[in-house]
Amino acid sequence: MMLNADTAAFWTRNLRDHALFVYDTLSPQEEAERQRALYYLRWFDTRLKEDPSANPRRLLPGAESLRIFLLHLLRRQLTEGLGILLTPTYISHTVSENEEALRVLGSSPGASSTDPQLRSHLLWLPVLAGDAFVIQGALDEVEKELVRSYIGHTQRFEDAYAYAVELAGFLRTGLTDFPAITRFREIVRRETEAFLVSLRELERLEAGNLVLDKLPLVFVEHIRRETEFYMGTLG
Ligand SMILES: [Fe+2]
């Protein structure tokens, strides 16, 4: 499939940010893993500086190998334990995004015949629910209103995800469009838009150091870019 420069740039930055978050949150006791994360960070940083209209398939080796690294970290986390501040669910979501990047780049680990709209819901709804949850957990406990607001976003994205899972079953009928699916899309679009508004406000607060939290601005920007990307798939 043809990949435009914007999409290639989105995925390059997305994977680069994941390498950055892993690097930033690994304990100094995990020096070997940190060095590997730094290698990916530099690799994707170099790709970002290249001409965005260059052949996007040049991203493939880094994307394939980063996926294996993330799964290695997740495996360690689930078995022996790993000194890192990211949760297993967060790392697992980075693997999901990585797999979508590989699919878009034309190297899918599990080729899928799923309807593209549905695939987008099944990928991004749990990611955004997780992102909203991570934000509320990184806010200072005195930021009650923001904490409540992000818990609300988490719940609504989780609700929409539960709906999308059932939709996957309905689509086995061969239908791709029916009245309730239009309404579902509307609800998701509204919620995603509301989330975007709150993320942009949070970025403004972060930039002015007006909010008490332990969230790096780059993390909020990353989530905002993911939300915009998902928004773009909603039509
Ligand atoms: Fe991400």
PDB file of C-alpha atoms and ligand atoms in Angstrom:
ATOM      1  CA  MET A   1       0.000   0.000   0.000  1.00  0.00           C
ATOM      2  CA  MET A   2       1.051   3.593  -0.567  1.00  0.00           C
ATOM      3  CA  LEU A   3       2.106   5.402   2.528  1.00  0.00           C
ATOM      4  CA  ASN A   4       2.098   9.172   2.573  1.00  0.00           C
ATOM      5  CA  ALA A   5       4.880  11.216   4.174  1.00  0.00           C
ATOM      6  CA  ASP A   6       2.645  12.338   7.068  1.00  0.00           C
ATOM      7  CA  THR A   7       1.770   8.778   8.043  1.00  0.00           C
ATOM      8  CA  ALA A   8       5.404   7.704   7.787  1.00  0.00           C
ATOM      9  CA  ALA A   9       6.431  10.696   9.933  1.00  0.00           C
ATOM     10  CA  PHE A  10       3.729   9.860  12.486  1.00  0.00           C
ATOM     11  CA  TRP A  11       4.924   6.278  12.891  1.00  0.00           C
ATOM     12  CA  THR A  12       8.594   7.253  12.992  1.00  0.00           C
ATOM     13  CA  ARG A  13       7.955   9.730  15.800  1.00  0.00           C
ATOM     14  CA  ASN A  14       5.585   7.319  17.548  1.00  0.00           C
ATOM     15  CA  LEU A  15       8.171   4.520  17.689  1.00  0.00           C
ATOM     16  CA  ARG A  16      10.909   6.989  18.582  1.00  0.00           C
ATOM     17  CA  ASP A  17       8.842   8.229  21.544  1.00  0.00           C
ATOM     18  CA  HIS A  18       8.297   4.662  22.776  1.00  0.00           C
ATOM     19  CA  ALA A  19      12.074   4.122  22.759  1.00  0.00           C
ATOM     20  CA  LEU A  20      12.437   7.400  24.673  1.00  0.00           C
ATOM     21  CA  PHE A  21       9.828   6.430  27.294  1.00  0.00           C
ATOM     22  CA  VAL A  22      11.484   3.050  27.826  1.00  0.00           C
ATOM     23  CA  TYR A  23      14.906   4.689  28.100  1.00  0.00           C
ATOM     24  CA  ASP A  24      13.631   7.354  30.518  1.00  0.00           C
ATOM     25  CA  THR A  25      11.774   4.966  32.813  1.00  0.00           C
ATOM     26  CA  LEU A  26      14.222   2.049  33.033  1.00  0.00           C
ATOM     27  CA  SER A  27      16.056   1.900  36.347  1.00  0.00           C
ATOM     28  CA  PRO A  28      19.802   2.704  36.277  1.00  0.00           C
ATOM     29  CA  GLN A  29      20.219  -0.904  37.432  1.00  0.00           C
ATOM     30  CA  GLU A  30      18.976  -2.027  34.014  1.00  0.00           C
ATOM     31  CA  GLU A  31      21.993  -0.568  32.251  1.00  0.00           C
ATOM     32  CA  ALA A  32      22.121  -3.117  29.419  1.00  0.00           C
ATOM     33  CA  GLU A  33      18.434  -2.554  28.570  1.00  0.00           C
ATOM     34  CA  ARG A  34      18.918   1.217  28.769  1.00  0.00           C
ATOM     35  CA  GLN A  35      21.737   1.021  26.249  1.00  0.00           C
ATOM     36  CA  ARG A  36      19.506  -0.942  23.889  1.00  0.00           C
ATOM     37  CA  ALA A  37      16.698   1.588  24.322  1.00  0.00           C
ATOM     38  CA  LEU A  38      19.169   4.399  23.631  1.00  0.00           C
ATOM     39  CA  TYR A  39      20.242   2.631  20.455  1.00  0.00           C
ATOM     40  CA  TYR A  40      16.596   2.655  19.187  1.00  0.00           C
ATOM     41  CA  LEU A  41      16.094   6.238  20.285  1.00  0.00           C
ATOM     42  CA  ARG A  42      19.098   7.303  18.215  1.00  0.00           C
ATOM     43  CA  TRP A  43      18.133   5.092  15.285  1.00  0.00           C
ATOM     44  CA  PHE A  44      14.647   6.629  15.033  1.00  0.00           C
ATOM     45  CA  ASP A  45      15.992  10.129  15.694  1.00  0.00           C
ATOM     46  CA  THR A  46      18.224   9.689  12.658  1.00  0.00           C
ATOM     47  CA  ARG A  47      15.220   8.519  10.575  1.00  0.00           C
ATOM     48  CA  LEU A  48      13.274  11.602  11.709  1.00  0.00           C
ATOM     49  CA  LYS A  49      15.983  13.873  10.346  1.00  0.00           C
ATOM     50  CA  GLU A  50      15.861  12.220   6.935  1.00  0.00           C
ATOM     51  CA  ASP A  51      13.668  13.372   4.071  1.00  0.00           C
ATOM     52  CA  PRO A  52      10.102  12.388   5.112  1.00  0.00           C
ATOM     53  CA  SER A  53       9.211  11.468   1.532  1.00  0.00           C
ATOM     54  CA  ALA A  54      12.068   8.907   1.422  1.00  0.00           C
ATOM     55  CA  ASN A  55      11.030   5.265   1.073  1.00  0.00           C
ATOM     56  CA  PRO A  56       9.154   4.496   4.326  1.00  0.00           C
ATOM     57  CA  ARG A  57      10.283   0.884   4.134  1.00  0.00           C
ATOM     58  CA  ARG A  58      13.649   2.071   5.464  1.00  0.00           C
ATOM     59  CA  LEU A  59      11.854   2.147   8.852  1.00  0.00           C
ATOM     60  CA  LEU A  60      11.203  -1.582   8.743  1.00  0.00           C
ATOM     61  CA  PRO A  61      14.408  -2.986  10.285  1.00  0.00           C
ATOM     62  CA  GLY A  62      14.187  -0.619  13.273  1.00  0.00           C
ATOM     63  CA  ALA A  63      10.453  -1.188  13.738  1.00  0.00           C
ATOM     64  CA  GLU A  64      10.824  -4.978  13.554  1.00  0.00           C
ATOM     65  CA  SER A  65      13.702  -5.056  15.963  1.00  0.00           C
ATOM     66  CA  LEU A  66      12.091  -2.564  18.410  1.00  0.00           C
ATOM     67  CA  ARG A  67       9.030  -4.830  18.566  1.00  0.00           C
ATOM     68  CA  ILE A  68      11.214  -7.761  19.605  1.00  0.00           C
ATOM     69  CA  PHE A  69      12.952  -5.601  22.235  1.00  0.00           C
ATOM     70  CA  LEU A  70       9.612  -4.431  23.689  1.00  0.00           C
ATOM     71  CA  LEU A  71       8.365  -8.019  23.854  1.00  0.00           C
ATOM     72  CA  HIS A  72      11.625  -9.022  25.546  1.00  0.00           C
ATOM     73  CA  LEU A  73      11.058  -6.301  28.185  1.00  0.00           C
ATOM     74  CA  LEU A  74       7.441  -7.385  28.653  1.00  0.00           C
ATOM     75  CA  ARG A  75       8.505 -10.994  29.025  1.00  0.00           C
ATOM     76  CA  ARG A  76      11.060 -10.068  31.679  1.00  0.00           C
ATOM     77  CA  GLN A  77       8.478  -7.911  33.425  1.00  0.00           C
ATOM     78  CA  LEU A  78       5.982 -10.800  33.512  1.00  0.00           C
ATOM     79  CA  THR A  79       8.504 -13.356  34.768  1.00  0.00           C
ATOM     80  CA  GLU A  80      11.604 -12.242  36.678  1.00  0.00           C
ATOM     81  CA  GLY A  81      10.571  -8.579  37.073  1.00  0.00           C
ATOM     82  CA  LEU A  82      12.093  -5.533  35.415  1.00  0.00           C
ATOM     83  CA  GLY A  83      13.145  -2.196  36.880  1.00  0.00           C
ATOM     84  CA  ILE A  84      10.930   0.107  34.827  1.00  0.00           C
ATOM     85  CA  LEU A  85       8.187   2.624  35.625  1.00  0.00           C
ATOM     86  CA  LEU A  86       5.965   1.642  32.666  1.00  0.00           C
ATOM     87  CA  THR A  87       3.215  -0.915  33.378  1.00  0.00           C
ATOM     88  CA  PRO A  88       2.934  -4.202  31.458  1.00  0.00           C
ATOM     89  CA  THR A  89      -0.278  -2.897  29.862  1.00  0.00           C
ATOM     90  CA  TYR A  90       1.487   0.242  28.681  1.00  0.00           C
ATOM     91  CA  ILE A  91       4.353  -1.777  27.191  1.00  0.00           C
ATOM     92  CA  SER A  92       1.874  -4.156  25.603  1.00  0.00           C
ATOM     93  CA  HIS A  93       0.091  -1.188  23.998  1.00  0.00           C
ATOM     94  CA  THR A  94       3.395   0.029  22.555  1.00  0.00           C
ATOM     95  CA  VAL A  95       3.731  -3.440  20.990  1.00  0.00           C
ATOM     96  CA  SER A  96       0.212  -3.115  19.496  1.00  0.00           C
ATOM     97  CA  GLU A  97       1.109   0.256  18.004  1.00  0.00           C
ATOM     98  CA  ASN A  98       4.390  -1.145  16.743  1.00  0.00           C
ATOM     99  CA  GLU A  99       2.535  -4.007  15.030  1.00  0.00           C
ATOM    100  CA  GLU A 100       0.176  -1.532  13.378  1.00  0.00           C
ATOM    101  CA  ALA A 101       3.226   0.401  12.135  1.00  0.00           C
ATOM    102  CA  LEU A 102       4.646  -2.818  10.679  1.00  0.00           C
ATOM    103  CA  ARG A 103       1.333  -3.598   9.025  1.00  0.00           C
ATOM    104  CA  VAL A 104       1.195  -0.123   7.497  1.00  0.00           C
ATOM    105  CA  LEU A 105       4.798  -0.492   6.337  1.00  0.00           C
ATOM    106  CA  GLY A 106       3.849  -3.749   4.700  1.00  0.00           C
ATOM    107  CA  SER A 107       5.414  -6.250   7.071  1.00  0.00           C
ATOM    108  CA  SER A 108       2.621  -7.555   9.218  1.00  0.00           C
ATOM    109  CA  PRO A 109       3.472 -10.160  11.882  1.00  0.00           C
ATOM    110  CA  GLY A 110      -0.165 -11.307  11.712  1.00  0.00           C
ATOM    111  CA  ALA A 111      -1.814 -10.235   8.461  1.00  0.00           C
ATOM    112  CA  SER A 112      -5.407  -9.329   9.163  1.00  0.00           C
ATOM    113  CA  SER A 113      -8.532  -9.205   7.072  1.00  0.00           C
ATOM    114  CA  THR A 114     -10.330  -7.052   9.664  1.00  0.00           C
ATOM    115  CA  ASP A 115     -12.325  -4.063   8.470  1.00  0.00           C
ATOM    116  CA  PRO A 116      -9.924  -1.058   8.629  1.00  0.00           C
ATOM    117  CA  GLN A 117     -12.319   1.086  10.707  1.00  0.00           C
ATOM    118  CA  LEU A 118     -12.822  -1.696  13.187  1.00  0.00           C
ATOM    119  CA  ARG A 119      -9.111  -2.445  13.355  1.00  0.00           C
ATOM    120  CA  SER A 120      -8.504   1.199  14.175  1.00  0.00           C
ATOM    121  CA  HIS A 121     -11.083   1.100  17.018  1.00  0.00           C
ATOM    122  CA  LEU A 122      -9.650  -2.125  18.422  1.00  0.00           C
ATOM    123  CA  LEU A 123      -6.136  -0.681  18.383  1.00  0.00           C
ATOM    124  CA  TRP A 124      -6.696   2.885  19.571  1.00  0.00           C
ATOM    125  CA  LEU A 125      -9.600   2.646  22.050  1.00  0.00           C
ATOM    126  CA  PRO A 126      -7.655   0.553  24.587  1.00  0.00           C
ATOM    127  CA  VAL A 127      -4.519   2.635  23.933  1.00  0.00           C
ATOM    128  CA  LEU A 128      -6.364   5.893  24.640  1.00  0.00           C
ATOM    129  CA  ALA A 129      -8.120   4.397  27.692  1.00  0.00           C
ATOM    130  CA  GLY A 130      -4.665   3.383  28.976  1.00  0.00           C
ATOM    131  CA  ASP A 131      -3.175   6.780  28.145  1.00  0.00           C
ATOM    132  CA  ALA A 132      -5.936   8.604  30.054  1.00  0.00           C
ATOM    133  CA  PHE A 133      -5.399   6.232  32.969  1.00  0.00           C
ATOM    134  CA  VAL A 134      -1.635   6.866  32.980  1.00  0.00           C
ATOM    135  CA  ILE A 135      -2.279  10.630  32.943  1.00  0.00           C
ATOM    136  CA  GLN A 136      -4.587  10.520  35.962  1.00  0.00           C
ATOM    137  CA  GLY A 137      -2.035   8.378  37.815  1.00  0.00           C
ATOM    138  CA  ALA A 138       0.752  10.867  37.098  1.00  0.00           C
ATOM    139  CA  LEU A 139      -1.222  13.879  38.306  1.00  0.00           C
ATOM    140  CA  ASP A 140      -0.609  15.141  41.813  1.00  0.00           C
ATOM    141  CA  GLU A 141      -3.458  14.022  44.089  1.00  0.00           C
ATOM    142  CA  VAL A 142      -4.405  17.645  44.754  1.00  0.00           C
ATOM    143  CA  GLU A 143      -5.446  18.019  41.100  1.00  0.00           C
ATOM    144  CA  LYS A 144      -8.806  16.433  41.921  1.00  0.00           C
ATOM    145  CA  GLU A 145     -10.806  17.839  39.051  1.00  0.00           C
ATOM    146  CA  LEU A 146      -8.265  16.805  36.406  1.00  0.00           C
ATOM    147  CA  VAL A 147      -7.920  13.353  37.998  1.00  0.00           C
ATOM    148  CA  ARG A 148     -11.711  12.893  37.851  1.00  0.00           C
ATOM    149  CA  SER A 149     -11.835  14.137  34.285  1.00  0.00           C
ATOM    150  CA  TYR A 150      -9.167  11.667  33.079  1.00  0.00           C
ATOM    151  CA  ILE A 151     -10.807   8.775  34.934  1.00  0.00           C
ATOM    152  CA  GLY A 152     -13.964   9.713  33.023  1.00  0.00           C
ATOM    153  CA  HIS A 153     -12.083   9.588  29.702  1.00  0.00           C
ATOM    154  CA  THR A 154     -10.645   6.186  30.654  1.00  0.00           C
ATOM    155  CA  GLN A 155     -14.090   4.784  31.421  1.00  0.00           C
ATOM    156  CA  ARG A 156     -15.704   6.108  28.260  1.00  0.00           C
ATOM    157  CA  PHE A 157     -12.892   4.759  26.058  1.00  0.00           C
ATOM    158  CA  GLU A 158     -13.182   1.400  27.845  1.00  0.00           C
ATOM    159  CA  ASP A 159     -16.946   1.401  27.269  1.00  0.00           C
ATOM    160  CA  ALA A 160     -16.428   2.168  23.588  1.00  0.00           C
ATOM    161  CA  TYR A 161     -13.835  -0.612  23.383  1.00  0.00           C
ATOM    162  CA  ALA A 162     -16.313  -3.125  24.831  1.00  0.00           C
ATOM    163  CA  TYR A 163     -18.772  -2.007  22.144  1.00  0.00           C
ATOM    164  CA  ALA A 164     -16.134  -2.368  19.398  1.00  0.00           C
ATOM    165  CA  VAL A 165     -15.358  -5.932  20.521  1.00  0.00           C
ATOM    166  CA  GLU A 166     -19.036  -6.843  20.038  1.00  0.00           C
ATOM    167  CA  LEU A 167     -19.082  -4.979  16.716  1.00  0.00           C
ATOM    168  CA  ALA A 168     -16.350  -7.312  15.517  1.00  0.00           C
ATOM    169  CA  GLY A 169     -18.859 -10.119  16.085  1.00  0.00           C
ATOM    170  CA  PHE A 170     -21.693  -8.283  14.298  1.00  0.00           C
ATOM    171  CA  LEU A 171     -19.490  -7.673  11.251  1.00  0.00           C
ATOM    172  CA  ARG A 172     -19.238 -11.446  10.740  1.00  0.00           C
ATOM    173  CA  THR A 173     -22.659 -11.069   9.119  1.00  0.00           C
ATOM    174  CA  GLY A 174     -20.853  -9.451   6.196  1.00  0.00           C
ATOM    175  CA  LEU A 175     -22.433  -6.063   6.960  1.00  0.00           C
ATOM    176  CA  THR A 176     -20.104  -3.088   7.051  1.00  0.00           C
ATOM    177  CA  ASP A 177     -22.708  -0.438   7.716  1.00  0.00           C
ATOM    178  CA  PHE A 178     -25.924  -0.336   9.738  1.00  0.00           C
ATOM    179  CA  PRO A 179     -27.626   2.412  11.767  1.00  0.00           C
ATOM    180  CA  ALA A 180     -26.120   1.571  15.161  1.00  0.00           C
ATOM    181  CA  ILE A 181     -22.586   1.567  13.762  1.00  0.00           C
ATOM    182  CA  THR A 182     -23.092   5.129  12.520  1.00  0.00           C
ATOM    183  CA  ARG A 183     -24.191   6.169  15.986  1.00  0.00           C
ATOM    184  CA  PHE A 184     -21.236   4.338  17.553  1.00  0.00           C
ATOM    185  CA  ARG A 185     -18.854   6.222  15.246  1.00  0.00           C
ATOM    186  CA  GLU A 186     -20.551   9.482  16.275  1.00  0.00           C
ATOM    187  CA  ILE A 187     -20.152   8.715  19.980  1.00  0.00           C
ATOM    188  CA  VAL A 188     -16.500   7.769  19.520  1.00  0.00           C
ATOM    189  CA  ARG A 189     -15.822  10.882  17.463  1.00  0.00           C
ATOM    190  CA  ARG A 190     -17.381  13.084  20.143  1.00  0.00           C
ATOM    191  CA  GLU A 191     -15.420  11.432  22.941  1.00  0.00           C
ATOM    192  CA  THR A 192     -12.151  11.571  21.010  1.00  0.00           C
ATOM    193  CA  GLU A 193     -12.708  15.246  20.261  1.00  0.00           C
ATOM    194  CA  ALA A 194     -13.388  15.957  23.949  1.00  0.00           C
ATOM    195  CA  PHE A 195     -10.216  14.064  24.857  1.00  0.00           C
ATOM    196  CA  LEU A 196      -8.234  16.148  22.357  1.00  0.00           C
ATOM    197  CA  VAL A 197      -9.554  19.362  23.867  1.00  0.00           C
ATOM    198  CA  SER A 198      -8.510  18.235  27.349  1.00  0.00           C
ATOM    199  CA  LEU A 199      -5.057  17.137  26.113  1.00  0.00           C
ATOM    200  CA  ARG A 200      -4.427  20.488  24.430  1.00  0.00           C
ATOM    201  CA  GLU A 201      -5.434  22.234  27.643  1.00  0.00           C
ATOM    202  CA  LEU A 202      -3.121  19.934  29.614  1.00  0.00           C
ATOM    203  CA  GLU A 203      -0.256  20.762  27.224  1.00  0.00           C
ATOM    204  CA  ARG A 204      -0.868  24.449  27.850  1.00  0.00           C
ATOM    205  CA  LEU A 205      -0.864  23.874  31.614  1.00  0.00           C
ATOM    206  CA  GLU A 206       2.309  21.766  31.361  1.00  0.00           C
ATOM    207  CA  ALA A 207       4.113  24.328  29.235  1.00  0.00           C
ATOM    208  CA  GLY A 208       3.389  27.059  31.786  1.00  0.00           C
ATOM    209  CA  ASN A 209       4.143  24.739  34.713  1.00  0.00           C
ATOM    210  CA  LEU A 210       0.623  25.459  35.926  1.00  0.00           C
ATOM    211  CA  VAL A 211      -0.278  21.897  36.853  1.00  0.00           C
ATOM    212  CA  LEU A 212       1.166  19.691  39.597  1.00  0.00           C
ATOM    213  CA  ASP A 213       2.141  16.305  38.238  1.00  0.00           C
ATOM    214  CA  LYS A 214       5.048  14.115  37.200  1.00  0.00           C
ATOM    215  CA  LEU A 215       4.072  14.013  33.537  1.00  0.00           C
ATOM    216  CA  PRO A 216       6.709  14.971  31.018  1.00  0.00           C
ATOM    217  CA  LEU A 217       5.317  17.297  28.336  1.00  0.00           C
ATOM    218  CA  VAL A 218       6.668  14.960  25.634  1.00  0.00           C
ATOM    219  CA  PHE A 219       4.385  12.232  26.993  1.00  0.00           C
ATOM    220  CA  VAL A 220       1.288  14.421  26.724  1.00  0.00           C
ATOM    221  CA  GLU A 221       2.318  15.474  23.200  1.00  0.00           C
ATOM    222  CA  HIS A 222       2.732  11.808  22.261  1.00  0.00           C
ATOM    223  CA  ILE A 223      -0.802  11.006  23.430  1.00  0.00           C
ATOM    224  CA  ARG A 224      -2.185  14.064  21.658  1.00  0.00           C
ATOM    225  CA  ARG A 225      -0.569  12.942  18.378  1.00  0.00           C
ATOM    226  CA  GLU A 226      -2.030   9.428  18.815  1.00  0.00           C
ATOM    227  CA  THR A 227      -5.456  10.907  19.474  1.00  0.00           C
ATOM    228  CA  GLU A 228      -5.221  13.124  16.388  1.00  0.00           C
ATOM    229  CA  PHE A 229      -4.130  10.148  14.329  1.00  0.00           C
ATOM    230  CA  TYR A 230      -7.097   8.079  15.537  1.00  0.00           C
ATOM    231  CA  MET A 231      -9.385  11.049  14.899  1.00  0.00           C
ATOM    232  CA  GLY A 232      -8.102  11.070  11.309  1.00  0.00           C
ATOM    233  CA  THR A 233      -9.225   7.449  10.849  1.00  0.00           C
ATOM    234  CA  LEU A 234     -12.761   8.252  12.049  1.00  0.00           C
ATOM    235  CA  GLY A 235     -13.522  10.142   8.845  1.00  0.00           C
TER     236      GLY A 235
HETATM  237 FE    FE B   1       2.145   5.267  21.988  1.00  0.00          FE
END
